[in-house]
PDB file of C-alpha atoms in Angstrom:
ATOM      1  CA  MET A   1     -14.358 -34.723  -5.105  1.00 50.00           C
ATOM      2  CA  ALA A   2     -11.141 -33.193  -4.651  1.00 53.00           C
ATOM      3  CA  SER A   3     -10.593 -30.036  -3.060  1.00 62.00           C
ATOM      4  CA  PRO A   4      -8.872 -26.844  -4.558  1.00 63.00           C
ATOM      5  CA  PRO A   5      -5.347 -26.383  -4.317  1.00 69.00           C
ATOM      6  CA  GLU A   6      -4.620 -24.068  -1.437  1.00 90.00           C
ATOM      7  CA  LYS A   7      -3.579 -20.387  -1.971  1.00 96.00           C
ATOM      8  CA  VAL A   8      -0.570 -19.326  -0.066  1.00 98.00           C
ATOM      9  CA  ILE A   9      -0.920 -15.681   0.529  1.00 99.00           C
ATOM     10  CA  LEU A  10       1.941 -13.731   1.329  1.00 99.00           C
ATOM     11  CA  VAL A  11       1.338  -9.976   2.762  1.00 99.00           C
ATOM     12  CA  THR A  12       4.517  -7.641   2.794  1.00 99.00           C
ATOM     13  CA  GLY A  13       4.066  -4.947   5.428  1.00 97.00           C
ATOM     14  CA  GLY A  14       1.860  -6.870   7.213  1.00 97.00           C
ATOM     15  CA  THR A  15       2.271  -5.706  10.539  1.00 95.00           C
ATOM     16  CA  GLY A  16       0.794  -1.765   9.425  1.00 93.00           C
ATOM     17  CA  LEU A  17      -2.481  -0.212   9.702  1.00 94.00           C
ATOM     18  CA  VAL A  18      -3.354  -1.995   6.417  1.00 97.00           C
ATOM     19  CA  GLY A  19      -1.963  -5.460   6.980  1.00 98.00           C
ATOM     20  CA  LYS A  20      -3.322  -5.692  10.545  1.00 98.00           C
ATOM     21  CA  ALA A  21      -6.700  -5.006   9.288  1.00 98.00           C
ATOM     22  CA  ILE A  22      -6.443  -7.636   6.414  1.00 99.00           C
ATOM     23  CA  GLU A  23      -5.370  -9.981   9.160  1.00 98.00           C
ATOM     24  CA  LYS A  24      -8.252  -9.762  11.186  1.00 98.00           C
ATOM     25  CA  VAL A  25     -10.529 -10.083   8.266  1.00 98.00           C
ATOM     26  CA  VAL A  26      -8.965 -13.184   7.130  1.00 98.00           C
ATOM     27  CA  CYS A  27      -9.062 -14.639  10.468  1.00 96.00           C
ATOM     28  CA  ASP A  28     -12.457 -14.214  10.961  1.00 96.00           C
ATOM     29  CA  GLU A  29     -13.505 -15.643   7.629  1.00 94.00           C
ATOM     30  CA  LYS A  30     -10.925 -18.631   8.133  1.00 89.00           C
ATOM     31  CA  ARG A  31     -11.195 -20.029   4.849  1.00 94.00           C
ATOM     32  CA  PRO A  32      -9.938 -23.391   4.566  1.00 93.00           C
ATOM     33  CA  ASP A  33      -8.386 -23.427   1.013  1.00 95.00           C
ATOM     34  CA  GLU A  34      -6.068 -20.069   1.865  1.00 97.00           C
ATOM     35  CA  LYS A  35      -3.230 -19.791   4.157  1.00 97.00           C
ATOM     36  CA  TRP A  36      -1.967 -16.541   5.073  1.00 98.00           C
ATOM     37  CA  ILE A  37       1.324 -15.219   6.129  1.00 98.00           C
ATOM     38  CA  PHE A  38       2.080 -11.710   7.190  1.00 98.00           C
ATOM     39  CA  VAL A  39       5.547 -10.568   7.423  1.00 98.00           C
ATOM     40  CA  SER A  40       7.242  -7.254   8.149  1.00 97.00           C
ATOM     41  CA  SER A  41      10.615  -5.651   7.963  1.00 96.00           C
ATOM     42  CA  LYS A  42      12.172  -7.982  10.684  1.00 97.00           C
ATOM     43  CA  ASP A  43      11.306 -10.987   8.632  1.00 98.00           C
ATOM     44  CA  ALA A  44      13.077  -9.323   5.683  1.00 98.00           C
ATOM     45  CA  ASP A  45      14.915  -6.069   4.383  1.00 98.00           C
ATOM     46  CA  LEU A  46      12.836  -6.075   1.166  1.00 99.00           C
ATOM     47  CA  THR A  47      15.448  -3.644  -0.363  1.00 98.00           C
ATOM     48  CA  ASN A  48      17.517  -6.427  -0.674  1.00 98.00           C
ATOM     49  CA  LYS A  49      17.162  -8.709  -3.476  1.00 98.00           C
ATOM     50  CA  GLN A  50      18.853 -11.537  -1.917  1.00 99.00           C
ATOM     51  CA  GLU A  51      16.499 -11.126   1.508  1.00 99.00           C
ATOM     52  CA  THR A  52      13.344 -10.856  -0.701  1.00 99.00           C
ATOM     53  CA  GLU A  53      14.177 -14.251  -2.548  1.00 99.00           C
ATOM     54  CA  ALA A  54      15.023 -16.073   0.617  1.00 99.00           C
ATOM     55  CA  LEU A  55      11.638 -14.799   1.911  1.00 99.00           C
ATOM     56  CA  PHE A  56       9.645 -15.984  -1.268  1.00 99.00           C
ATOM     57  CA  ALA A  57      11.709 -19.392  -1.207  1.00 99.00           C
ATOM     58  CA  LYS A  58      10.699 -19.868   2.340  1.00 98.00           C
ATOM     59  CA  HIS A  59       6.879 -19.699   2.112  1.00 98.00           C
ATOM     60  CA  LYS A  60       6.409 -19.995  -1.712  1.00 98.00           C
ATOM     61  CA  PRO A  61       3.456 -17.995  -2.265  1.00 99.00           C
ATOM     62  CA  THR A  62       1.068 -18.549  -4.834  1.00 99.00           C
ATOM     63  CA  HIS A  63      -0.613 -14.871  -4.530  1.00 99.00           C
ATOM     64  CA  VAL A  64       0.878 -12.014  -2.800  1.00 99.00           C
ATOM     65  CA  ILE A  65      -0.306  -8.389  -1.540  1.00 99.00           C
ATOM     66  CA  HIS A  66       2.250  -6.026  -1.416  1.00 99.00           C
ATOM     67  CA  LEU A  67       1.703  -3.372   1.345  1.00 98.00           C
ATOM     68  CA  ALA A  68       5.508  -2.881   2.036  1.00 98.00           C
ATOM     69  CA  ALA A  69       6.925   0.871   1.718  1.00 96.00           C
ATOM     70  CA  MET A  70       8.993   3.410   2.946  1.00 93.00           C
ATOM     71  CA  VAL A  71       6.473   6.008   4.215  1.00 88.00           C
ATOM     72  CA  GLY A  72       6.309   8.787   6.253  1.00 80.00           C
ATOM     73  CA  GLY A  73       4.586  12.112   6.692  1.00 76.00           C
ATOM     74  CA  LEU A  74       4.852  15.612   5.141  1.00 76.00           C
ATOM     75  CA  PHE A  75       7.892  16.541   7.362  1.00 76.00           C
ATOM     76  CA  ARG A  76       9.717  13.226   6.309  1.00 84.00           C
ATOM     77  CA  ASN A  77       8.910  13.364   2.792  1.00 86.00           C
ATOM     78  CA  LEU A  78      10.159  17.128   2.354  1.00 86.00           C
ATOM     79  CA  LYS A  79      13.156  16.332   3.953  1.00 91.00           C
ATOM     80  CA  TYR A  80      14.050  13.043   2.259  1.00 93.00           C
ATOM     81  CA  ASN A  81      12.231  12.807  -1.217  1.00 96.00           C
ATOM     82  CA  LEU A  82      15.223  10.984  -2.395  1.00 98.00           C
ATOM     83  CA  ASP A  83      15.513   8.322   0.211  1.00 97.00           C
ATOM     84  CA  PHE A  84      11.643   7.783  -0.664  1.00 96.00           C
ATOM     85  CA  LEU A  85      12.091   7.417  -4.176  1.00 98.00           C
ATOM     86  CA  ARG A  86      14.862   4.967  -4.279  1.00 98.00           C
ATOM     87  CA  ASN A  87      14.120   2.446  -1.354  1.00 98.00           C
ATOM     88  CA  ASN A  88      10.215   2.384  -2.726  1.00 98.00           C
ATOM     89  CA  LEU A  89      11.572   1.663  -5.915  1.00 99.00           C
ATOM     90  CA  GLN A  90      14.123  -1.023  -4.779  1.00 99.00           C
ATOM     91  CA  ILE A  91      11.307  -2.403  -2.605  1.00 99.00           C
ATOM     92  CA  ASN A  92       8.774  -2.789  -5.206  1.00 99.00           C
ATOM     93  CA  ASP A  93      11.248  -4.239  -8.104  1.00 99.00           C
ATOM     94  CA  ASN A  94      12.139  -7.096  -5.603  1.00 99.00           C
ATOM     95  CA  VAL A  95       8.778  -7.995  -4.635  1.00 99.00           C
ATOM     96  CA  LEU A  96       7.457  -7.902  -7.967  1.00 99.00           C
ATOM     97  CA  HIS A  97      10.231  -9.322  -9.731  1.00 99.00           C
ATOM     98  CA  THR A  98      10.636 -12.098  -7.490  1.00 99.00           C
ATOM     99  CA  SER A  99       7.022 -12.849  -7.739  1.00 99.00           C
ATOM    100  CA  TYR A 100       7.522 -13.172 -11.318  1.00 99.00           C
ATOM    101  CA  GLN A 101      10.505 -15.526 -11.233  1.00 99.00           C
ATOM    102  CA  THR A 102       8.981 -17.728  -8.375  1.00 99.00           C
ATOM    103  CA  GLY A 103       5.643 -17.721 -10.659  1.00 98.00           C
ATOM    104  CA  VAL A 104       3.186 -16.250  -8.092  1.00 99.00           C
ATOM    105  CA  THR A 105      -0.411 -16.278  -9.657  1.00 98.00           C
ATOM    106  CA  LYS A 106      -1.681 -12.961  -8.666  1.00 99.00           C
ATOM    107  CA  VAL A 107       0.007  -9.763  -7.260  1.00 99.00           C
ATOM    108  CA  VAL A 108      -1.948  -6.549  -5.581  1.00 99.00           C
ATOM    109  CA  SER A 109       0.323  -3.771  -4.715  1.00 99.00           C
ATOM    110  CA  CYS A 110      -0.945  -0.854  -2.833  1.00 98.00           C
ATOM    111  CA  LEU A 111      -0.720   2.570  -3.978  1.00 97.00           C
ATOM    112  CA  SER A 112      -1.725   6.014  -2.561  1.00 94.00           C
ATOM    113  CA  THR A 113      -3.491   8.714  -3.610  1.00 92.00           C
ATOM    114  CA  CYS A 114      -0.517  11.577  -3.637  1.00 92.00           C
ATOM    115  CA  ILE A 115       0.160   9.721  -7.085  1.00 95.00           C
ATOM    116  CA  PHE A 116      -2.533  11.932  -8.712  1.00 95.00           C
ATOM    117  CA  PRO A 117      -1.327  15.141 -10.768  1.00 95.00           C
ATOM    118  CA  ASP A 118      -1.174  17.954  -8.472  1.00 92.00           C
ATOM    119  CA  LYS A 119      -2.961  20.211 -10.723  1.00 90.00           C
ATOM    120  CA  THR A 120      -6.008  18.288 -12.078  1.00 89.00           C
ATOM    121  CA  THR A 121      -9.513  18.012 -12.321  1.00 89.00           C
ATOM    122  CA  TYR A 122     -12.493  16.484 -10.161  1.00 87.00           C
ATOM    123  CA  PRO A 123     -13.682  13.937  -9.517  1.00 89.00           C
ATOM    124  CA  ILE A 124     -10.344  11.621 -10.285  1.00 91.00           C
ATOM    125  CA  ASP A 125     -10.513   8.495 -11.766  1.00 95.00           C
ATOM    126  CA  GLU A 126      -7.714   5.972 -12.265  1.00 96.00           C
ATOM    127  CA  THR A 127      -7.089   6.941 -15.675  1.00 95.00           C
ATOM    128  CA  MET A 128      -5.815  10.425 -14.880  1.00 96.00           C
ATOM    129  CA  ILE A 129      -2.552   8.656 -12.858  1.00 96.00           C
ATOM    130  CA  HIS A 130      -0.083   9.734 -15.405  1.00 96.00           C
ATOM    131  CA  SER A 131      -1.270  12.996 -16.680  1.00 95.00           C
ATOM    132  CA  GLY A 132       0.650  15.160 -14.595  1.00 96.00           C
ATOM    133  CA  PRO A 133       3.402  15.665 -12.043  1.00 96.00           C
ATOM    134  CA  PRO A 134       2.279  14.810  -8.502  1.00 95.00           C
ATOM    135  CA  HIS A 135       2.760  17.390  -5.626  1.00 93.00           C
ATOM    136  CA  GLU A 136       6.370  18.362  -5.256  1.00 92.00           C
ATOM    137  CA  SER A 137       6.135  17.947  -1.328  1.00 92.00           C
ATOM    138  CA  ASN A 138       6.635  14.341  -1.644  1.00 94.00           C
ATOM    139  CA  PHE A 139       7.092  13.712  -4.945  1.00 96.00           C
ATOM    140  CA  GLY A 140       9.725  10.987  -4.594  1.00 97.00           C
ATOM    141  CA  TYR A 141       7.293   8.860  -2.748  1.00 96.00           C
ATOM    142  CA  SER A 142       4.672   9.458  -5.386  1.00 97.00           C
ATOM    143  CA  TYR A 143       6.589   8.555  -8.424  1.00 98.00           C
ATOM    144  CA  ALA A 144       7.800   5.327  -6.755  1.00 98.00           C
ATOM    145  CA  LYS A 145       3.979   4.255  -6.111  1.00 98.00           C
ATOM    146  CA  ARG A 146       3.396   5.506  -9.930  1.00 98.00           C
ATOM    147  CA  LEU A 147       5.673   3.324 -11.345  1.00 99.00           C
ATOM    148  CA  ILE A 148       3.981   0.034  -9.632  1.00 99.00           C
ATOM    149  CA  ASP A 149       1.553   0.737 -12.147  1.00 99.00           C
ATOM    150  CA  VAL A 150       4.139   0.450 -15.281  1.00 99.00           C
ATOM    151  CA  GLN A 151       5.577  -2.053 -14.021  1.00 99.00           C
ATOM    152  CA  ASN A 152       2.394  -3.992 -13.778  1.00 99.00           C
ATOM    153  CA  ARG A 153       1.203  -3.205 -17.146  1.00 99.00           C
ATOM    154  CA  ALA A 154       4.672  -4.014 -18.475  1.00 99.00           C
ATOM    155  CA  TYR A 155       4.877  -7.568 -16.677  1.00 99.00           C
ATOM    156  CA  HIS A 156       1.775  -8.461 -17.914  1.00 99.00           C
ATOM    157  CA  ALA A 157       2.456  -7.130 -21.495  1.00 99.00           C
ATOM    158  CA  GLN A 158       5.879  -8.998 -21.842  1.00 99.00           C
ATOM    159  CA  HIS A 159       5.358 -12.113 -19.346  1.00 99.00           C
ATOM    160  CA  GLY A 160       1.351 -12.201 -18.929  1.00 98.00           C
ATOM    161  CA  CYS A 161       1.268 -11.494 -15.278  1.00 99.00           C
ATOM    162  CA  ARG A 162      -1.796 -10.896 -13.209  1.00 98.00           C
ATOM    163  CA  PHE A 163      -0.212  -8.092 -11.239  1.00 99.00           C
ATOM    164  CA  THR A 164      -2.571  -5.365 -10.440  1.00 99.00           C
ATOM    165  CA  ALA A 165      -2.666  -2.316  -7.778  1.00 99.00           C
ATOM    166  CA  VAL A 166      -5.399  -0.382  -5.586  1.00 99.00           C
ATOM    167  CA  ILE A 167      -5.406   3.128  -4.923  1.00 98.00           C
ATOM    168  CA  PRO A 168      -7.320   3.639  -1.435  1.00 97.00           C
ATOM    169  CA  THR A 169      -8.091   6.972  -0.311  1.00 94.00           C
ATOM    170  CA  ASN A 170      -6.728   8.289   3.254  1.00 90.00           C
ATOM    171  CA  VAL A 171      -6.923   5.180   5.708  1.00 92.00           C
ATOM    172  CA  PHE A 172      -7.540   5.209   9.394  1.00 91.00           C
ATOM    173  CA  GLY A 173      -8.071   2.847  12.065  1.00 91.00           C
ATOM    174  CA  PRO A 174      -6.960   0.489  14.789  1.00 90.00           C
ATOM    175  CA  HIS A 175      -2.875   0.316  14.571  1.00 86.00           C
ATOM    176  CA  ASP A 176      -2.244   3.757  13.039  1.00 83.00           C
ATOM    177  CA  ASN A 177       0.727   5.455  13.617  1.00 77.00           C
ATOM    178  CA  PHE A 178      -0.043   8.569  15.846  1.00 76.00           C
ATOM    179  CA  ASN A 179       3.469   9.860  15.530  1.00 74.00           C
ATOM    180  CA  LEU A 180       3.134  13.678  14.074  1.00 70.00           C
ATOM    181  CA  GLU A 181       6.111  13.326  11.902  1.00 67.00           C
ATOM    182  CA  ASP A 182       5.659   9.857  10.461  1.00 69.00           C
ATOM    183  CA  GLY A 183       1.968   9.705  10.392  1.00 69.00           C
ATOM    184  CA  HIS A 184      -0.695  10.470   8.101  1.00 72.00           C
ATOM    185  CA  VAL A 185      -3.457  13.300   8.267  1.00 79.00           C
ATOM    186  CA  LEU A 186      -6.344  11.499  10.639  1.00 83.00           C
ATOM    187  CA  ALA A 187      -3.715  10.161  12.814  1.00 82.00           C
ATOM    188  CA  GLY A 188      -1.803  13.528  13.067  1.00 81.00           C
ATOM    189  CA  LEU A 189      -5.251  15.448  13.951  1.00 84.00           C
ATOM    190  CA  ILE A 190      -6.206  12.836  16.996  1.00 86.00           C
ATOM    191  CA  SER A 191      -2.830  13.154  18.011  1.00 84.00           C
ATOM    192  CA  LYS A 192      -2.637  16.787  17.772  1.00 86.00           C
ATOM    193  CA  THR A 193      -6.282  16.869  19.507  1.00 90.00           C
ATOM    194  CA  HIS A 194      -5.649  14.636  22.378  1.00 88.00           C
ATOM    195  CA  THR A 195      -2.485  16.437  23.385  1.00 87.00           C
ATOM    196  CA  ALA A 196      -4.352  19.765  23.307  1.00 90.00           C
ATOM    197  CA  LYS A 197      -6.513  18.231  25.391  1.00 92.00           C
ATOM    198  CA  THR A 198      -4.110  17.019  27.836  1.00 91.00           C
ATOM    199  CA  PHE A 199      -2.132  19.976  28.285  1.00 92.00           C
ATOM    200  CA  GLY A 200      -4.702  22.655  27.648  1.00 91.00           C
ATOM    201  CA  THR A 201      -2.851  23.956  24.973  1.00 92.00           C
ATOM    202  CA  PRO A 202      -4.508  25.514  21.426  1.00 91.00           C
ATOM    203  CA  LEU A 203      -4.945  23.198  18.751  1.00 90.00           C
ATOM    204  CA  HIS A 204      -3.382  24.282  15.350  1.00 87.00           C
ATOM    205  CA  VAL A 205      -4.624  22.469  11.937  1.00 85.00           C
ATOM    206  CA  TRP A 206      -2.172  23.266   9.194  1.00 80.00           C
ATOM    207  CA  GLY A 207      -3.594  24.532   6.039  1.00 80.00           C
ATOM    208  CA  THR A 208      -6.470  26.771   4.651  1.00 85.00           C
ATOM    209  CA  GLY A 209      -9.180  23.811   5.161  1.00 80.00           C
ATOM    210  CA  SER A 210     -10.109  24.054   1.298  1.00 81.00           C
ATOM    211  CA  PRO A 211      -8.787  20.726   0.519  1.00 76.00           C
ATOM    212  CA  LEU A 212     -11.346  18.033   0.475  1.00 78.00           C
ATOM    213  CA  ARG A 213     -10.283  14.872   1.812  1.00 82.00           C
ATOM    214  CA  GLN A 214     -12.051  11.232   1.941  1.00 89.00           C
ATOM    215  CA  PHE A 215     -11.533   8.576   4.025  1.00 92.00           C
ATOM    216  CA  ILE A 216     -11.727   4.809   4.872  1.00 95.00           C
ATOM    217  CA  TYR A 217     -12.127   3.143   7.630  1.00 96.00           C
ATOM    218  CA  SER A 218      -9.103   0.292   7.872  1.00 96.00           C
ATOM    219  CA  LEU A 219     -11.561  -2.962   7.911  1.00 98.00           C
ATOM    220  CA  ASP A 220     -13.591  -1.718   5.301  1.00 98.00           C
ATOM    221  CA  LEU A 221     -10.214  -1.170   2.971  1.00 98.00           C
ATOM    222  CA  ALA A 222      -9.128  -4.754   3.875  1.00 99.00           C
ATOM    223  CA  ARG A 223     -12.227  -6.381   2.984  1.00 98.00           C
ATOM    224  CA  LEU A 224     -11.603  -4.577  -0.501  1.00 99.00           C
ATOM    225  CA  ILE A 225      -8.406  -5.633  -0.581  1.00 99.00           C
ATOM    226  CA  VAL A 226      -9.139  -9.116  -0.106  1.00 99.00           C
ATOM    227  CA  TRP A 227     -12.245  -8.791  -2.872  1.00 98.00           C
ATOM    228  CA  VAL A 228      -9.352  -7.574  -5.267  1.00 99.00           C
ATOM    229  CA  LEU A 229      -7.185 -10.311  -4.580  1.00 99.00           C
ATOM    230  CA  ARG A 230     -10.076 -13.204  -5.295  1.00 98.00           C
ATOM    231  CA  ASP A 231     -12.218 -11.513  -7.917  1.00 98.00           C
ATOM    232  CA  TYR A 232     -10.555  -8.831  -9.676  1.00 98.00           C
ATOM    233  CA  GLU A 233      -9.405  -9.474 -12.719  1.00 97.00           C
ATOM    234  CA  GLU A 234      -7.652  -6.444 -14.390  1.00 98.00           C
ATOM    235  CA  VAL A 235      -4.305  -5.099 -14.583  1.00 98.00           C
ATOM    236  CA  GLU A 236      -5.492  -1.624 -14.359  1.00 98.00           C
ATOM    237  CA  PRO A 237      -5.548  -0.061 -11.013  1.00 98.00           C
ATOM    238  CA  ILE A 238      -8.596   0.161  -9.100  1.00 98.00           C
ATOM    239  CA  ILE A 239      -9.478   3.277  -6.636  1.00 97.00           C
ATOM    240  CA  LEU A 240     -10.850   1.979  -3.044  1.00 97.00           C
ATOM    241  CA  SER A 241     -12.736   4.585  -1.262  1.00 92.00           C
TER     242      SER A 241
END
């Protein structure tokens, strides 16, 4: 009996927090019918169409997990909203259109909880993504991520592409970024706590303490993303928490 054709899965942003977690999960599984390729910005500048096309020509993926993005913490987002918008629009368009042009079977992109409206009701679900503007502090990044969902639906409607997206809650785990300017909330709090303990200084936490946050461990998220790649067949994005 012939063995099933090998899946070649390209993971953009493959050396970050989520990419490293996926790498560990699939390396532990060792499925013989899957070849996983993890790439970073050192392998290609995904804002550049020609470099994106060259990356796909080199690896010839059948499936893509798209994690690559220009990311940053609150301070960088406040200062560079236009840069976050333009760079992420370019990255996403290059990856999705090259996937379409090269006949990639399925793309799973990673969105963010910041895409949801700033003023909304709870609990949040996937139908609420476009029901109001995101928070003004990082609107550039948020709108770029929202548009992945729009692109996925358009590629499916016009070309029948199996492009979808996941929306994880706040992620933490090994290989996180603990830089206060660029990192996310839990890593930032860990970094602040470590500094306060090391130097005996006060620990200051910004905000009122009233917002509610959900967190997911990176390895748990990785297992869910791999499940989405293998088994989730909808174009509509899915929250992972």
